[in-house]
Coordinates of C-alpha atoms in Angstrom, one line a residue:
Chain A
X1 CA -17.4 4.5 -8.0
X2 CA -14.1 5.9 -6.6
X3 CA -11.7 7.0 -8.6
X4 CA -8.3 8.1 -7.9
X5 CA -6.0 9.6 -10.7
X6 CA -2.7 10.7 -10.3
X7 CA -0.7 13.1 -12.5
X8 CA 2.5 15.1 -12.8
X9 CA 5.0 12.5 -13.0
X10 CA 8.0 12.7 -15.4
X11 CA 11.7 12.9 -15.7
X12 CA 13.7 15.2 -13.4
X13 CA 17.3 15.6 -12.6
X14 CA 18.8 14.7 -9.4
X15 CA 18.3 17.9 -7.2
X16 CA 15.2 18.9 -9.0
X17 CA 11.5 19.2 -7.6
X18 CA 8.3 18.0 -9.1
X19 CA 4.6 18.3 -7.7
X20 CA 2.1 15.5 -8.1
X21 CA -1.6 15.6 -7.9
X22 CA -4.3 13.0 -7.3
X23 CA -8.0 13.9 -8.3
X24 CA -10.3 12.2 -6.1
X25 CA -14.3 11.3 -6.8
X26 CA -17.0 9.2 -5.4
X27 CA -15.7 9.8 -1.8
X28 CA -16.5 12.5 0.4
X29 CA -13.0 13.6 -0.1
X30 CA -12.9 16.2 2.8
X31 CA -13.2 13.4 5.4
X32 CA -11.0 11.2 4.2
X33 CA -7.3 10.6 5.6
X34 CA -5.4 10.2 2.2
X35 CA -1.7 8.5 1.6
X36 CA 1.1 8.3 -0.9
X37 CA 2.6 5.1 -1.6
X38 CA 5.5 4.3 -4.0
X39 CA 7.3 1.5 -5.8
X40 CA 10.4 1.3 -7.1
X41 CA 10.9 -0.7 -10.5
X42 CA 10.9 -4.5 -9.2
X43 CA 10.3 -3.8 -5.8
X44 CA 7.5 -3.8 -3.0
X45 CA 5.4 -1.0 -2.3
X46 CA 7.1 1.9 0.5
X47 CA 5.1 4.0 2.2
X48 CA 5.8 7.8 1.7
X49 CA 3.2 9.7 3.8
X50 CA -0.1 10.7 5.0
X51 CA -2.2 13.6 5.8
X52 CA -5.3 13.5 8.0
X53 CA -8.6 15.2 7.2
X54 CA -9.0 19.2 8.2
X55 CA -11.5 17.8 10.9
X56 CA -9.1 15.5 12.5
X57 CA -6.5 18.2 12.5
X58 CA -4.9 17.7 9.1
X59 CA -1.5 16.8 10.1
X60 CA 0.8 15.0 8.0
X61 CA 3.4 12.4 8.5
X62 CA 6.1 10.8 6.5
X63 CA 8.9 7.9 6.0
X64 CA 12.0 8.5 6.9
X65 CA 13.7 8.6 3.6
X66 CA 11.5 11.6 2.4
X67 CA 11.0 13.6 5.9
X68 CA 12.3 17.2 5.0
X69 CA 12.1 16.8 1.1
X70 CA 8.6 16.0 0.4
X71 CA 5.3 17.7 1.4
X72 CA 1.9 16.5 1.5
X73 CA -0.9 18.8 1.4
X74 CA -4.8 18.9 0.3
X75 CA -7.2 21.0 -1.3
X76 CA -10.5 19.9 0.0
X77 CA -12.8 22.5 -2.5
X78 CA -11.0 20.2 -5.5
X79 CA -11.2 17.2 -4.0
X80 CA -7.1 16.9 -4.7
X81 CA -4.2 15.6 -3.0
X82 CA -0.8 16.6 -3.4
X83 CA 2.6 15.4 -2.9
X84 CA 5.5 18.2 -3.1
X85 CA 8.9 16.5 -3.7
X86 CA 12.3 18.6 -3.7
X87 CA 15.4 17.6 -3.6
X88 CA 14.9 14.6 -5.8
X89 CA 17.5 11.7 -5.9
X90 CA 17.9 8.8 -8.2
X91 CA 16.6 6.3 -5.7
X92 CA 13.4 8.3 -5.5
X93 CA 12.4 6.8 -8.9
X94 CA 9.2 5.0 -8.5
X95 CA 5.7 4.9 -9.6
X96 CA 3.8 6.9 -6.9
X97 CA 0.3 5.9 -6.1
X98 CA -2.2 7.7 -4.3
X99 CA -4.6 5.7 -1.7
X100 CA -7.0 6.3 0.9
X101 CA -5.6 5.8 4.3
X102 CA -7.3 2.5 4.8
X103 CA -5.7 1.2 1.4
X104 CA -9.0 0.5 -0.1
X105 CA -9.0 2.4 -2.9
X106 CA -5.7 3.2 -5.0
X107 CA -5.2 5.2 -7.9
X108 CA -3.1 3.8 -11.1
X109 CA 0.2 5.7 -10.0
X110 CA 2.3 8.2 -11.7
X111 CA 5.8 7.4 -12.9
X112 CA 8.4 9.5 -11.1
X113 CA 12.2 9.0 -12.9
X114 CA 15.1 11.0 -11.2
X115 CA 17.9 10.8 -13.6
X116 CA 20.5 13.2 -15.5
Chain B
X1 CA 11.3 0.5 12.2
X2 CA 9.2 -2.8 12.1
X3 CA 10.5 -5.1 9.4
X4 CA 7.8 -7.4 7.5
X5 CA 9.5 -10.8 6.4
X6 CA 7.4 -12.8 4.1
X7 CA 8.1 -16.4 2.8
X8 CA 8.4 -18.1 0.5
X9 CA 9.4 -15.1 -2.2
X10 CA 8.9 -17.8 -5.1
X11 CA 5.6 -19.9 -5.0
X12 CA 4.7 -22.2 -8.0
X13 CA 1.4 -23.9 -7.4
X14 CA -0.7 -26.4 -9.4
X15 CA -4.0 -24.7 -10.1
X16 CA -6.7 -26.1 -7.7
X17 CA -4.2 -26.8 -5.1
X18 CA -3.6 -24.9 -1.9
X19 CA -1.1 -22.2 -1.4
X20 CA 0.2 -20.5 2.1
X21 CA 2.1 -17.5 2.5
X22 CA 3.8 -16.6 5.6
X23 CA 4.4 -13.1 7.3
X24 CA 6.4 -12.1 10.0
X25 CA 6.7 -9.0 11.7
X26 CA 9.8 -7.6 13.9
X27 CA 7.5 -7.0 16.7
X28 CA 4.2 -7.2 17.8
X29 CA 1.1 -5.6 16.0
X30 CA -1.3 -5.6 18.9
X31 CA -2.2 -1.7 18.9
X32 CA -2.8 -0.1 22.0
X33 CA -6.9 -0.7 21.4
X34 CA -6.2 -4.4 21.2
X35 CA -6.7 -4.4 17.3
X36 CA -4.1 -5.9 15.1
X37 CA -3.6 -4.1 12.1
X38 CA -2.2 -6.5 9.0
X39 CA -3.1 -6.4 5.6
X40 CA -2.7 -8.2 2.6
X41 CA -2.3 -7.0 -0.8
X42 CA -2.6 -9.0 -4.4
X43 CA -0.7 -7.5 -7.3
X44 CA -0.9 -8.2 -11.0
X45 CA 1.6 -7.1 -13.5
X46 CA 1.1 -3.4 -14.4
X47 CA -1.6 -2.9 -12.1
X48 CA -2.0 -1.4 -8.7
X49 CA -2.1 -3.4 -5.3
X50 CA -5.4 -4.6 -4.2
X51 CA -6.4 -5.1 -0.7
X52 CA -7.8 -8.5 0.1
X53 CA -7.9 -8.9 3.7
X54 CA -7.6 -6.3 6.6
X55 CA -7.2 -6.9 10.3
X56 CA -5.6 -10.1 9.9
X57 CA -8.6 -12.0 8.7
X58 CA -11.6 -9.7 7.1
X59 CA -12.2 -10.2 3.8
X60 CA -13.0 -7.2 1.7
X61 CA -16.2 -7.3 -0.6
X62 CA -15.5 -9.2 -3.9
X63 CA -12.6 -11.2 -2.4
X64 CA -13.5 -15.0 -3.0
X65 CA -13.9 -17.0 0.3
X66 CA -10.8 -19.3 -0.8
X67 CA -8.8 -16.4 0.2
X68 CA -8.3 -16.4 4.3
X69 CA -6.1 -14.9 6.8
X70 CA -4.8 -15.4 10.2
X71 CA -2.3 -15.2 12.6
X72 CA -1.7 -13.3 15.7
X73 CA 1.0 -11.0 17.5
X74 CA 4.3 -11.1 15.0
X75 CA 3.0 -14.4 12.7
X76 CA 0.7 -14.3 10.1
X77 CA -0.6 -16.2 7.1
X78 CA -2.6 -15.7 4.0
X79 CA -4.1 -18.9 2.8
X80 CA -5.4 -19.6 -1.0
X81 CA -7.6 -22.6 -0.3
X82 CA -7.5 -23.7 -4.2
X83 CA -5.3 -21.4 -6.5
X84 CA -6.9 -20.3 -9.7
X85 CA -5.1 -18.8 -12.6
X86 CA -6.4 -15.2 -11.7
X87 CA -4.4 -15.9 -8.4
X88 CA -1.2 -15.1 -10.2
X89 CA 0.8 -12.2 -9.1
X90 CA 2.7 -10.7 -6.1
X91 CA 0.9 -11.1 -2.7
X92 CA 2.4 -8.5 0.1
X93 CA 1.5 -8.5 3.9
X94 CA 1.6 -4.5 5.4
X95 CA 1.4 -3.8 8.8
X96 CA -0.2 -0.3 10.0
X97 CA 0.1 -1.2 13.5
X98 CA 3.4 1.3 13.8
X99 CA 2.8 3.4 10.9
X100 CA 2.8 1.2 7.6
X101 CA 5.4 -1.1 6.3
X102 CA 5.3 -3.9 3.5
X103 CA 6.9 -7.1 3.2
X104 CA 8.9 -7.9 0.3
X105 CA 6.5 -9.7 -1.6
X106 CA 5.4 -13.5 -2.7
X107 CA 5.5 -14.4 -6.2
X108 CA 2.7 -16.7 -7.1
X109 CA 3.0 -18.5 -10.2
X110 CA 1.0 -21.5 -11.9
X111 CA 3.4 -24.8 -12.1

């Protein structure tokens, strides 16, 4: 059974930083392209970015609203995906989901609230 | 950026009746390999989205055959042949030809 479990969410001040983690099991994580998607309260999902597998060069891509502020990385030895978020804005408030890049498996999400 | 526009935004349906959701993209979703990368998702309150259909019309494992996807180029449709109580929630289309963009969602409720 595939499981994706996000953690690291919480309340942070505008301008602050936070690192989210996503622990994967039930998949060959090292071969998987992985994605972060967020969903603001009452809104539809929004793609944040993705990271390829290292064997496919491991490169990242980001949505315009987060480019330059967010960084996706992975530790294949721990089957874990990360999202480093800096210079956070109130509009970054959302539930952040980890998914496979094919969107067939999703975690339950972790809530990030940016507020003073 | 590719804009995905769904209609209607609200869809009240009687149990056992059909339902149809439209999704239009601001540009063609046909990729250079000839495939069209359009998916449909269902989200119940408090849950993560669940993929129902990918590449326009391929149902995911475990998705009832009352769900069907169709369309081409910029115009796509999700149909439910006979709505059941478990189908309530919000439906989203998403294109993954040009990066990834979601529609704004269609809320299906039972009349």
